[in-house]
Structures are given as structure tokens and as C-alpha cells.
mmCIF file of C-alpha atoms in Angstrom:
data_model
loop_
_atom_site.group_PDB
_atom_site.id
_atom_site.type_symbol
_atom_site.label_atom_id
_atom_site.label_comp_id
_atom_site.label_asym_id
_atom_site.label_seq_id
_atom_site.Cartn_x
_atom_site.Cartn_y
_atom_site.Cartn_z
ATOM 1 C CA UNK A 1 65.247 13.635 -34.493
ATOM 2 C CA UNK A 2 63.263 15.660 -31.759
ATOM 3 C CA UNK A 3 63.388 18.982 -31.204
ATOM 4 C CA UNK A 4 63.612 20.584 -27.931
ATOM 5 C CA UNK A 5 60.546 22.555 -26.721
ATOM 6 C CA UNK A 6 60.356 26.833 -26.712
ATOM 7 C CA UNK A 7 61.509 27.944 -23.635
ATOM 8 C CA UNK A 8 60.078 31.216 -24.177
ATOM 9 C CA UNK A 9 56.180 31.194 -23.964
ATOM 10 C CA UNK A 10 54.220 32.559 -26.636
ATOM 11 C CA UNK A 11 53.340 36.378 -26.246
ATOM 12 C CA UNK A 12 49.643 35.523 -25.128
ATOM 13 C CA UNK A 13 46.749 36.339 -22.119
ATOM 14 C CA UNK A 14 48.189 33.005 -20.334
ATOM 15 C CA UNK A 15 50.903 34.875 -19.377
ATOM 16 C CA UNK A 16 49.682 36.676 -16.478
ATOM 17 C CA UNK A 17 48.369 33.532 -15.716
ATOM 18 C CA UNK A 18 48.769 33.250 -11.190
ATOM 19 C CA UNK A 19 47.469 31.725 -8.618
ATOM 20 C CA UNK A 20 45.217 33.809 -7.545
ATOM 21 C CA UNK A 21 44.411 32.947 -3.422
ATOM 22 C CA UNK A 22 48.365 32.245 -3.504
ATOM 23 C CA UNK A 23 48.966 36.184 -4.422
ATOM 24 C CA UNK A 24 46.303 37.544 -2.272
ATOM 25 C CA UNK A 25 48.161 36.238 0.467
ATOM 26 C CA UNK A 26 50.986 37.242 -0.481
ATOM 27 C CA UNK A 27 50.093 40.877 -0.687
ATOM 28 C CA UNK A 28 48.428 40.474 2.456
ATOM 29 C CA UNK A 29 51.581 38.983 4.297
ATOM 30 C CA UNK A 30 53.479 42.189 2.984
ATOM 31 C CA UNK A 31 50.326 44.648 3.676
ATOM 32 C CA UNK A 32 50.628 43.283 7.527
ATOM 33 C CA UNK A 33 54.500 43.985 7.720
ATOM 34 C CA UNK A 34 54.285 47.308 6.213
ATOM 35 C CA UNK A 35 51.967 48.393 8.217
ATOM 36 C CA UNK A 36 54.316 47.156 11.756
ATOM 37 C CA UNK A 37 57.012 48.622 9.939
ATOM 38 C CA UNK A 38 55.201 51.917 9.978
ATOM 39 C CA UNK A 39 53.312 51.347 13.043
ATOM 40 C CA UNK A 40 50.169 52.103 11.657
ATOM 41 C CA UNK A 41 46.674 50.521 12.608
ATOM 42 C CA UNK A 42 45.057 50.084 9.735
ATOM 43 C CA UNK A 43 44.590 51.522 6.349
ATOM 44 C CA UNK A 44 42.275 54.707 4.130
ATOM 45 C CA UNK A 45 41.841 54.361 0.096
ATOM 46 C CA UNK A 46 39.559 56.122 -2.345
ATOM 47 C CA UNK A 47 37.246 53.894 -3.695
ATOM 48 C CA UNK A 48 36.587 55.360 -6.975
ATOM 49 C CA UNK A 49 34.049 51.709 -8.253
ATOM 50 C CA UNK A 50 37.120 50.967 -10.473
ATOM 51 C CA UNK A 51 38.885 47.958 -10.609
ATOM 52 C CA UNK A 52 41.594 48.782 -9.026
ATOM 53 C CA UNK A 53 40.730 50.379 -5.577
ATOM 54 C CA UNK A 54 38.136 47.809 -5.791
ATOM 55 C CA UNK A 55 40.839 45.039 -5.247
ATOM 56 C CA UNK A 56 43.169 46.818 -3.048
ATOM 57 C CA UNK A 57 39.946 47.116 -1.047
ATOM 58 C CA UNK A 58 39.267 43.653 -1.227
ATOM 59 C CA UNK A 59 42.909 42.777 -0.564
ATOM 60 C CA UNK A 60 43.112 44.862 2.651
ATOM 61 C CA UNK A 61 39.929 43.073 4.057
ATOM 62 C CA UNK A 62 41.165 39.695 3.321
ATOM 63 C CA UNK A 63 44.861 41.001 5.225
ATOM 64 C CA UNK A 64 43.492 43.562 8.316
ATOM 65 C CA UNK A 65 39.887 42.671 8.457
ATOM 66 C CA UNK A 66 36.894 45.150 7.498
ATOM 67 C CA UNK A 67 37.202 47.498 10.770
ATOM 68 C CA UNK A 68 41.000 48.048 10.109
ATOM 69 C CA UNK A 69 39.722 50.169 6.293
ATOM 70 C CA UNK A 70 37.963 53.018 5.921
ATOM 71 C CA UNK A 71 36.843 53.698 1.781
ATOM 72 C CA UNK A 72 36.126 57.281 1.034
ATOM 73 C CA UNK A 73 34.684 58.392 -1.753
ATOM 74 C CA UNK A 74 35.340 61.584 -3.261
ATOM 75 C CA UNK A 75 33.289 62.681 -6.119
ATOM 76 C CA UNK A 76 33.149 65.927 -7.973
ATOM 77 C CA UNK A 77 30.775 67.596 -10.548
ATOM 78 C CA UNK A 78 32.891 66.147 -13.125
ATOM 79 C CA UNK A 79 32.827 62.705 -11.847
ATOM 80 C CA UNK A 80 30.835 59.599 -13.361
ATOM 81 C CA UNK A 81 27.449 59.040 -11.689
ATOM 82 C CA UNK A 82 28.453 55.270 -11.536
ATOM 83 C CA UNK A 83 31.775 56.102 -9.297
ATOM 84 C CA UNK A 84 29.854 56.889 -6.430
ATOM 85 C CA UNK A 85 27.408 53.706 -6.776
ATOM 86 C CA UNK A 86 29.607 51.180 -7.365
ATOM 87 C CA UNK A 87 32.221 52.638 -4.599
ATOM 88 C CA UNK A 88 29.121 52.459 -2.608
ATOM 89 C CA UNK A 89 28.634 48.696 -3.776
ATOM 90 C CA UNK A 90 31.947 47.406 -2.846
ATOM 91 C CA UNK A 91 32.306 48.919 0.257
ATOM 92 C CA UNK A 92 29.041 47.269 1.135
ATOM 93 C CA UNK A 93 30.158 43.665 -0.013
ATOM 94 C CA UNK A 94 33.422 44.103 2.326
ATOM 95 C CA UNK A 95 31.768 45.555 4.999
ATOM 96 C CA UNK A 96 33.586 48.424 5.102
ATOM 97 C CA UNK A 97 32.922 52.084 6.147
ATOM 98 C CA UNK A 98 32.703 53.828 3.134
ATOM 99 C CA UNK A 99 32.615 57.660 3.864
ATOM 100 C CA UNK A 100 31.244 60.805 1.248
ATOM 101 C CA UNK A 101 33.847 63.386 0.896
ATOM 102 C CA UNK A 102 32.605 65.070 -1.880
ATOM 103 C CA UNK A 103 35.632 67.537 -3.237
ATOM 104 C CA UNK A 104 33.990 69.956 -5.755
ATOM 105 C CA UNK A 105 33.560 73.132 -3.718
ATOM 106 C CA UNK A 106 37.615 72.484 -2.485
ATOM 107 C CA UNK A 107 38.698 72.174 -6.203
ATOM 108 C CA UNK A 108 36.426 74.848 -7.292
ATOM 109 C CA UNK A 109 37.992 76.899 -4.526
ATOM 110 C CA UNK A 110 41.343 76.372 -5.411
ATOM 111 C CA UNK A 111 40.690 77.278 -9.062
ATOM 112 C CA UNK A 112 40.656 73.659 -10.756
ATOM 113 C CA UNK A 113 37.439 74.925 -13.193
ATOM 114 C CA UNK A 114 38.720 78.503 -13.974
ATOM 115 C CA UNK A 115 41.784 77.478 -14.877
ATOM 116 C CA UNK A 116 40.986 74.494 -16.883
ATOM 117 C CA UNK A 117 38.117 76.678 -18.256
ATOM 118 C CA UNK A 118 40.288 79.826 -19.531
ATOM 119 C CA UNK A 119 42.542 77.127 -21.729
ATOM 120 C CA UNK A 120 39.367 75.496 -23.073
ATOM 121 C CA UNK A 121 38.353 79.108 -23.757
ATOM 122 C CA UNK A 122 41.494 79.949 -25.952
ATOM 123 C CA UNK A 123 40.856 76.517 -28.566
ATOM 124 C CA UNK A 124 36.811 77.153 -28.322
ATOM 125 C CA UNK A 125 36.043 80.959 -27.633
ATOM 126 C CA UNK A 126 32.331 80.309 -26.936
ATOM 127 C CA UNK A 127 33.012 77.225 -23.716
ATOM 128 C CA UNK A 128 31.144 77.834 -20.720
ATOM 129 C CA UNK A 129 30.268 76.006 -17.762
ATOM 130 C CA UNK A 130 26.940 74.002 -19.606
ATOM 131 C CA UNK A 131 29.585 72.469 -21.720
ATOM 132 C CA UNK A 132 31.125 69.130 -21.601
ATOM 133 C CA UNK A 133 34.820 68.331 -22.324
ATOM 134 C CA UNK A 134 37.836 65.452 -22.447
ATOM 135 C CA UNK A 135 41.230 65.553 -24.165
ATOM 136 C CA UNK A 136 42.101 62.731 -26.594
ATOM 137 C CA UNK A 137 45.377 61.558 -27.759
ATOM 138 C CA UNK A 138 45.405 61.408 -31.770
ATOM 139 C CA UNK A 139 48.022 61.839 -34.824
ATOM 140 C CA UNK A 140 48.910 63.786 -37.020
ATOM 141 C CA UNK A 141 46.925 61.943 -40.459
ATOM 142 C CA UNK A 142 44.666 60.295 -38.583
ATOM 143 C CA UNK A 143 42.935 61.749 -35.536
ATOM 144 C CA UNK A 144 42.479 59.131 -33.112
ATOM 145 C CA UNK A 145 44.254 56.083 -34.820
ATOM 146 C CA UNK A 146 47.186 54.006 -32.500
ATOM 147 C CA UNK A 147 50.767 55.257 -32.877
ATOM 148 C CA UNK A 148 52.817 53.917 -36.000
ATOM 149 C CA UNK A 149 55.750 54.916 -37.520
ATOM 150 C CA UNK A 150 57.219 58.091 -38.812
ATOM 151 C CA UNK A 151 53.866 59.324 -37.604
ATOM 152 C CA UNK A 152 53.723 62.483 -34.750
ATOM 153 C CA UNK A 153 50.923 61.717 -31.662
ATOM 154 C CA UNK A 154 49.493 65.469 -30.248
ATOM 155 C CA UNK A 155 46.361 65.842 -28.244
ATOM 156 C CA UNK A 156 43.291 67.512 -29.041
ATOM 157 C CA UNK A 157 40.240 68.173 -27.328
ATOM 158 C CA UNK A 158 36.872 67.040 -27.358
ATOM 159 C CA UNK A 159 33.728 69.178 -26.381
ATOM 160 C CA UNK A 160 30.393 69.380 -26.329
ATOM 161 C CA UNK A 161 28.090 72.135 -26.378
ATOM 162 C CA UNK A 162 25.099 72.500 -24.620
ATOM 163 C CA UNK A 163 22.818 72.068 -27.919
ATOM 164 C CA UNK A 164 24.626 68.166 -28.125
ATOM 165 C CA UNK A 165 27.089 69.102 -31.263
ATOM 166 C CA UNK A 166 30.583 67.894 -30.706
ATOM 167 C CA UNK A 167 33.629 69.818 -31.677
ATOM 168 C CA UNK A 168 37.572 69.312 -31.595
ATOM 169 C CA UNK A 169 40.380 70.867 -32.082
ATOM 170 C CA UNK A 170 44.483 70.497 -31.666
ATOM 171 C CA UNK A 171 45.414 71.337 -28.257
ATOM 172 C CA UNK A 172 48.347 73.500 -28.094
ATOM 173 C CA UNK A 173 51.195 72.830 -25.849
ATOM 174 C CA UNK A 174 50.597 75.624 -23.455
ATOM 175 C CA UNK A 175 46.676 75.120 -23.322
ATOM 176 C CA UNK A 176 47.315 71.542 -22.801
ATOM 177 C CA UNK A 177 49.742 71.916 -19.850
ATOM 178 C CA UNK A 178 47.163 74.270 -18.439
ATOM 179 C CA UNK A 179 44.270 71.670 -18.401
ATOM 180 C CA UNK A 180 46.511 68.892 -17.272
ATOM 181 C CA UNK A 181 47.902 71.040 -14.345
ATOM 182 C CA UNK A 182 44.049 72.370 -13.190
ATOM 183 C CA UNK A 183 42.785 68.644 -13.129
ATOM 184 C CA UNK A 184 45.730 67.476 -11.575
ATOM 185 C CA UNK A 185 44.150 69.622 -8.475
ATOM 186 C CA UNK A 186 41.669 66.830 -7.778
ATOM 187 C CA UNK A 187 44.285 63.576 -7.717
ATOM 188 C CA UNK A 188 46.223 66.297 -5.140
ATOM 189 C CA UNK A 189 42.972 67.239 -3.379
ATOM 190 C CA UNK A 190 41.989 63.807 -2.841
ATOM 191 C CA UNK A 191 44.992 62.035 -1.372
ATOM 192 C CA UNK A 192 45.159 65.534 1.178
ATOM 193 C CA UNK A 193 41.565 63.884 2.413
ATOM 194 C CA UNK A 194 42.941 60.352 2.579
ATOM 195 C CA UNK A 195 45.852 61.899 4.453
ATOM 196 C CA UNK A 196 43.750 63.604 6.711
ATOM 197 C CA UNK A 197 41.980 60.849 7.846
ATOM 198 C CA UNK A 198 45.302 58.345 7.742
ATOM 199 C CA UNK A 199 46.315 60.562 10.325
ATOM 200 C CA UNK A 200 43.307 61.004 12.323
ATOM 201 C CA UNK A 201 43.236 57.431 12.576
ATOM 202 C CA UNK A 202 46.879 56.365 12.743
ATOM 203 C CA UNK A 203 46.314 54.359 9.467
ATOM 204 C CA UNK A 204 48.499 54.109 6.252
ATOM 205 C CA UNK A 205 48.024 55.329 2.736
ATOM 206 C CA UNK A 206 46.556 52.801 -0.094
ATOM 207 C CA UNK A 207 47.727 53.269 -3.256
ATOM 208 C CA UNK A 208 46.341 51.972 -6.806
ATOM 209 C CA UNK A 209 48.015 51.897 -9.550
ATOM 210 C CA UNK A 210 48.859 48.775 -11.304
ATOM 211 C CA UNK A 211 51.945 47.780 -13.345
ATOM 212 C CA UNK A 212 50.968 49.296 -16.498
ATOM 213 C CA UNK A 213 50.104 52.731 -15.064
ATOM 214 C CA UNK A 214 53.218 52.921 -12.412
ATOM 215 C CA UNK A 215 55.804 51.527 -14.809
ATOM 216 C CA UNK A 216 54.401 54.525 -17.746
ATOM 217 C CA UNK A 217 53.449 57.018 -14.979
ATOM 218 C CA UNK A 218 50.201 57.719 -15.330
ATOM 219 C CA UNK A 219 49.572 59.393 -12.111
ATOM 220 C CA UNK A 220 50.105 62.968 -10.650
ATOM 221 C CA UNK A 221 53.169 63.425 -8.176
ATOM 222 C CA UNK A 222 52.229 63.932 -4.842
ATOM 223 C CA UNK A 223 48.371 63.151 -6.118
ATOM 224 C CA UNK A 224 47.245 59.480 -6.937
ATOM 225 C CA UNK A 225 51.146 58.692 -6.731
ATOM 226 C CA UNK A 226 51.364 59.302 -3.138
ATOM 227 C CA UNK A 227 50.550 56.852 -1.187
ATOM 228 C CA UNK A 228 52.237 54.169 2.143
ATOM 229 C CA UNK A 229 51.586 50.747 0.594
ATOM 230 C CA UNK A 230 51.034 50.032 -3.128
ATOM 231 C CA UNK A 231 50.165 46.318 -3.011
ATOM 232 C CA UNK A 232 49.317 45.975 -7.134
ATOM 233 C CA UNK A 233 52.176 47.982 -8.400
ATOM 234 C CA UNK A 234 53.395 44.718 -9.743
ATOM 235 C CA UNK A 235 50.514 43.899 -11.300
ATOM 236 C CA UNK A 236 49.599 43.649 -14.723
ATOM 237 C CA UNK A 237 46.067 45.119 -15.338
ATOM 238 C CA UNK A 238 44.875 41.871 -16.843
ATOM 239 C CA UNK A 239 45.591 40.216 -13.548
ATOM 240 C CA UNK A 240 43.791 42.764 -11.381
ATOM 241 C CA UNK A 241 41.315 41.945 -13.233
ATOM 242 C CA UNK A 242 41.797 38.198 -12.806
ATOM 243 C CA UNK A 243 42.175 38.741 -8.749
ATOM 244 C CA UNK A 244 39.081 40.761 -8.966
ATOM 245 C CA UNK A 245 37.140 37.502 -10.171
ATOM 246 C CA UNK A 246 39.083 35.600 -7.517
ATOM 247 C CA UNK A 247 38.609 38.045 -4.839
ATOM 248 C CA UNK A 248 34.755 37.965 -5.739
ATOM 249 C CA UNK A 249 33.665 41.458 -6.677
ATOM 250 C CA UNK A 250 30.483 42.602 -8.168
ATOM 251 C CA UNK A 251 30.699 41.900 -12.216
ATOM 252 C CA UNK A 252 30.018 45.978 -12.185
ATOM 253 C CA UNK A 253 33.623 46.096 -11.367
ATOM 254 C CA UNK A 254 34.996 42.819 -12.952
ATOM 255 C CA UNK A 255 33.819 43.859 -16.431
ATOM 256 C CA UNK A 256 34.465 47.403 -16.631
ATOM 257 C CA UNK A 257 37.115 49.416 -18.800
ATOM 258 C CA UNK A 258 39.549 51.654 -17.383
ATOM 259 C CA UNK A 259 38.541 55.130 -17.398
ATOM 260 C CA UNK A 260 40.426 58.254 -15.696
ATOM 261 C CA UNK A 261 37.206 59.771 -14.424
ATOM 262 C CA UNK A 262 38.373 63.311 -14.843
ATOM 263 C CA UNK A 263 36.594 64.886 -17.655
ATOM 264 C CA UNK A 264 32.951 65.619 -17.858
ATOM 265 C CA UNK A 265 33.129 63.694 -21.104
ATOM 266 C CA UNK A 266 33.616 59.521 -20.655
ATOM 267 C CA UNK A 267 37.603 59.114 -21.524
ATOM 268 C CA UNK A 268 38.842 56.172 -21.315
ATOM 269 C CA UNK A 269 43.102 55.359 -20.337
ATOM 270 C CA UNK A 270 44.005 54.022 -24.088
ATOM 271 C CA UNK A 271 42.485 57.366 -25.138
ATOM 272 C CA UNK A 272 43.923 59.724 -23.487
ATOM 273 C CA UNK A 273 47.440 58.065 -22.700
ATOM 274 C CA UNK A 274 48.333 54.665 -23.437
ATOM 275 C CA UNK A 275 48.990 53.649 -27.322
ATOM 276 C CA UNK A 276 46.511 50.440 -27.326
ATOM 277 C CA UNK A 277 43.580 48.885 -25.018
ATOM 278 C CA UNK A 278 44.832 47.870 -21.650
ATOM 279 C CA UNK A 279 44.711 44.292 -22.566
ATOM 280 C CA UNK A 280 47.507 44.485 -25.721
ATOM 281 C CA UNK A 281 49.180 47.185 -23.780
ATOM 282 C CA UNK A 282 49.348 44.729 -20.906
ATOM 283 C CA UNK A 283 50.810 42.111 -23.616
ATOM 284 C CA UNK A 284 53.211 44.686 -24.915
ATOM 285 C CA UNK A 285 54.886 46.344 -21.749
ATOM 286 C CA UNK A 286 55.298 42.553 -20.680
ATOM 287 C CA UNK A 287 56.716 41.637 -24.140
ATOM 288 C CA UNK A 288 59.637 44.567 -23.788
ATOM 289 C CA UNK A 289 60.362 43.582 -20.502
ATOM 290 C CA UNK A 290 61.141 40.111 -21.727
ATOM 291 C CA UNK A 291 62.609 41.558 -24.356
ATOM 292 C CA UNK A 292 61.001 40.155 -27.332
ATOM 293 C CA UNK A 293 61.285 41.448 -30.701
ATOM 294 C CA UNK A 294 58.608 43.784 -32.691
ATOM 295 C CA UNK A 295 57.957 41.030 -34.944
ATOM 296 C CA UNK A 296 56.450 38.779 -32.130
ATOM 297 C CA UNK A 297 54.888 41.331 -30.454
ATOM 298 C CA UNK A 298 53.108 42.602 -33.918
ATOM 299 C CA UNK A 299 52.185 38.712 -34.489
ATOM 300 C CA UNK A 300 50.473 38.089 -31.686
ATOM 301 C CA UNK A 301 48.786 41.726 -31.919
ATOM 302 C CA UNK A 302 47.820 41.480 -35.161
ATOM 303 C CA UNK A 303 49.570 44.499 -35.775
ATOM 304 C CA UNK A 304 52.508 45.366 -38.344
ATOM 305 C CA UNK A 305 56.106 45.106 -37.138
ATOM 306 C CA UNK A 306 55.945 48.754 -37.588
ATOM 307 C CA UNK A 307 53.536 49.565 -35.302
ATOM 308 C CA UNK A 308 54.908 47.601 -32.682
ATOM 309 C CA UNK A 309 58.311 49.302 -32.415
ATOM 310 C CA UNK A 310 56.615 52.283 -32.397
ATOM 311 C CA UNK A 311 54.646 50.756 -29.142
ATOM 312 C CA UNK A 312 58.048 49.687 -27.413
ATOM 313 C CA UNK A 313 59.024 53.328 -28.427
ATOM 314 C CA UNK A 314 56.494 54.878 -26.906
ATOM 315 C CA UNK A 315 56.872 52.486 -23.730
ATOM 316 C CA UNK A 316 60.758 54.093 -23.433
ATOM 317 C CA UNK A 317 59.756 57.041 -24.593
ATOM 318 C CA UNK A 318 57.057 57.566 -21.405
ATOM 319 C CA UNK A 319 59.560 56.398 -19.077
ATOM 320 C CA UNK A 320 61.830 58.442 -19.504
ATOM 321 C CA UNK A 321 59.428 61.567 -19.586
ATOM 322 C CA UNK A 322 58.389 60.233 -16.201
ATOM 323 C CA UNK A 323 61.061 59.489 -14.559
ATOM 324 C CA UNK A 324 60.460 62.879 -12.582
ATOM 325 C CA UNK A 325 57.440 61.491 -11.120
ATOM 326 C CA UNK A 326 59.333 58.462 -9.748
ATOM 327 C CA UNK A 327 62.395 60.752 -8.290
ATOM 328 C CA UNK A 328 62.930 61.454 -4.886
ATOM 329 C CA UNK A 329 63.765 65.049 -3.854
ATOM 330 C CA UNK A 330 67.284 65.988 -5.090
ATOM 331 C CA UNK A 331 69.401 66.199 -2.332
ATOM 332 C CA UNK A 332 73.369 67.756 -2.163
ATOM 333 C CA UNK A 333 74.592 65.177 0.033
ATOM 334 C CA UNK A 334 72.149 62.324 1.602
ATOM 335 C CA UNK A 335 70.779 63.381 4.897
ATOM 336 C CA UNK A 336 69.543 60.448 6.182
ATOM 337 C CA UNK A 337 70.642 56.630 6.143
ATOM 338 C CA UNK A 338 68.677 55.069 3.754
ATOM 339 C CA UNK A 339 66.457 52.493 5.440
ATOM 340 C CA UNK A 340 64.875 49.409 4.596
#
């Protein structure tokens, strides 16, 4: 007697599995009809050296051609040395214009450091501007360990002083909010350039994000979430990667982890806000879409069933703490049609 094969696939890498020259042009058939929808002439991204504005760069060259984007990079003092170069690199393998628009003394102006400073100040009296700094996500038990049940997540933070000794501390709610909303000034600060020129040039808005970070919302409203186009919102970040290989781009890019390149101190995502590595948390948001149970999840995680429930939890629970960032401006009564 045979049995009848699984039609559900196992919860594995292969799948995100796509053809990759298939997707690029379709992205790039939707990039060109956006941008006649909007009657635009081309497009403006930050090219941070990540992965991926790397690939929406790529993408936009392979759709508009290397005249129709202009990359601009926008580094402050906090920013990774590398950002800069390998912005620089890309830009140079696509041909396109890559201008400096360095931020710093805008954010500075505006009060990004003093603010963020005066909360560091209340957890670590002596913290001054020689000092290096990063907020981590860890639990109560054990500081930095992955979510699992019954146990509460908080954030601390992480300094250095100017002697090399690290120090942290639980971050209370109010310093926390503090720091978040003074770094939040340079995702905001940013798109306001790429706006600038977008409109100088009659040219749309590129934005980044991938699946993972636009389905749990990790970007700032009206910051890194603004943007015309997002052509890898449907993306898992395991197959950005994968179209980063296709598209070609410098291994510099291919291999490297996500980062947030905020904090003076290296940070990467799965520290500061997602519950695992991009590449289980990839496997995990997929797995609740599909709705698969904890068990399979924690199976082909090599995690306990435990732990993975407490993953889907957290996927629900960021959702819905995010759902603000997603919203459009409440209304009374609709104003306009809505239009396609």
C-alpha cells in the first residue's frame, strides 16, 4: 500500500527557494509602472553597503538604467566606517551616482546626541561624548539569551568607556523611549534628504525593508518607512540575500549580517529586536504564516516546542505593537476616493 506524498514542504532554507532573474524582472516590470503611475523619472535611495539597499540598487539599474538612480549616502559620527565604503563600492559596480550627504551636524542640530546622551546619563552618571554605546534586547534570568517561555524580554544597555571597560545596565522604560526617539532623528533626517533630492529631480522614493522587517516593523514612521516604491517588501531576508548573489554584488555585501547601524557600538537586528538570527527568524515568520505548529517549527530549529511558541508569540505580539506604524492618518469620514 503506498502512501501519498507531504503536501506541505518541510520547514527548511529551500523554501525561499525562486527564480531569481524571473523575480528581478518582475520587480522591475512593477518598478516601471509605479513610477508612470506617479509620473516620476527615475528614482533616489540611501545606500547604506547593506544588503538590502544594495539590491534595490541593483534592481532599479537592471529596471530604469544607471542614469535614472541617484545613491546617497548619509553617514554620521555614529555610523560604521564600512557603510560609507561599501555604499561607495556598489554604486561604483552599477554605475551609479552615488552622492555624500553626510547628516551629523543636522542631527546634532536638532538634538539627536543630547537627548540620547541625557538618558544614557541617568543609567551611567559618568557617559560622555568619548564613550561608546548600543541597546541590547535580553531577559529577565538570562541577559542576552532568545525568548522562551514564562520568561519577561527588557532591554538594557551596553557601553563603553573611554579606558575600553564595558558596562550594562537595565534600561528603564522612560530612558529607553528617550534613546529610541533621539536616534529615530537620523532614519527621519535621512529620508528628508532623499526627499529633497526626489523632488529636485522629479524621481520617486526607494524603500528597503524586506519581509521580515516590514511585516514586524522595524522601521521609524515617516523615517526608513517612508518611502514611493518598496520593491522587497515581500521578500524574505534569506532571498535578498539569494537575489544579491544573482544580481552579482560584491561578496562585501553578499556575506554580511544585518546590522541597524545606529549605535556607536556594532548591534546587530537579532540583538536589538528580532528573537533569533535572521535566517531562523526568516524560517519562523514563514512557518506562522503557513501556519505550522510549534512543534515543527522547534524541530527544524533545534529548539524546544517551548521556545518556539514563544517565537510565534513574539511575531503577534510585534504586530500588533506596530500596527501604528502601518496606519494611515485617522480620518472622520474619507476625504478622498481611494485609488489604485
Amino acid at each position: 500500500m503506498s502512501t501519498a506524498p507531504s503536501l506541505t514542504p518541510p520547514i527548511t532554507p529551500d523554501v525561499f527557494a525562486l527564480d531569481g532573474e524571473a523575480e528581478v524582472q518582475r520587480i522591475g516590470q512593477h518598478m516601471v509602472a509605479s513610477l508612470r503611475r506617479f509620473n516620476k523619472r527615475g528614482v533616489v535611495l540611501g545606500m547604506s553597503g547593506g544588503v538590502d539597499s544594495s539590491v534595490c540598487a541593483a534592481l532599479a539599474v537592471r529596471a530604469l538604467g544607471a542614469d535614472k538612480v541617484l545613491g546617497l549616502l548619509m553617514p554620521e559620527k555614529d555610523s560604521s566606517l564600512s557603510s560609507e565604503d561599501k555604499g561607495r563600492e556598489v554604486a561604483e559596480q552599477l554605475g551609479v551616482e552615488a552622492m555624500l550627504e553626510p547628516i551629523g551636524a543636522t542631527v546634532e542640530a536638532i538634538g539627536c546626541y543630547r537627548w540620547r546622551d541625557e538618558a544614557m546619563r541617568s543609567v551611567f552618571p559618568a557617559y560622555g561624548p568619548d564613550w561608546k554605546s548600543k541597546i541590547a534586547i535580553a531577559q529577565a534570568g538570562e541577559p542576552g539569551a532568545a525568548p522562551a517561555q514564562g520568561r519577561i524580554s527588557y532591554f538594557k544597555l551596553i557601553v563603553q568607556s573611554p579606558d575600553g571597560q564595558m558596562h550594562e545596565a537595565r534600561l528603564p522604560l522612560k530612558a529607553y523611549l528617550q534613546i529610541v526617539a533621539a536616534t529615530n532623528h537620523k532614519q527621519r533626517i535621512r529620508k528628508t534628504v532623499e526627499y529633497f533630492h526626489a523632488d529636485r529631480l522629479n524621481r520617486a522614493v526607494i524603500g528597503t525593508p524586506n519581509r521580515l522587517e516590514y511585516d514586524q516593523g522595524f522601521f521609524v514612521k515617516n523615517g526608513d518607512g517612508a518611502a514611493d516604491i518598496k520593491p522587497i517588501a515581500h521578500l524574505y531576508k534569506t532571498q535578498v540575500y539569494l537575489l544579491a548573489r544573482h544580481l552579482g554584488l560584491p561578496e562585501s555585501v553578499c556575506s554580511a549580517p544585518p546590522t541597524t547601524d545606529t549605535y556607536s557600538l556594532p548591534q546587530g537586528q537579532d540583538e536589538f529586536y528580532f528573537s533569533l538570527p535572521h535566517q531562523q527568524m526568516d524560517l519562523a515568520l514563514w512557518a506562522h504564516n503557513q501556519g505550522r505548529p510549534a512543534h515543527e517549527l522547534a524541530q527544524a530549529l533545534g529548539i524546544t516546542e517551548a521556545h518556539a511558541q514563544a517565537v510565534y508569540q513574539d511575531i503577534e505580539a510585534k504586530r500588533r505593537a506596530t500596527a501604528y506604524l502601518h496606519a494611515r492618518p485617522a480620518l472622520v469620514d474619507e476625504v478622498l476616493e481611494v485609488r489604485a
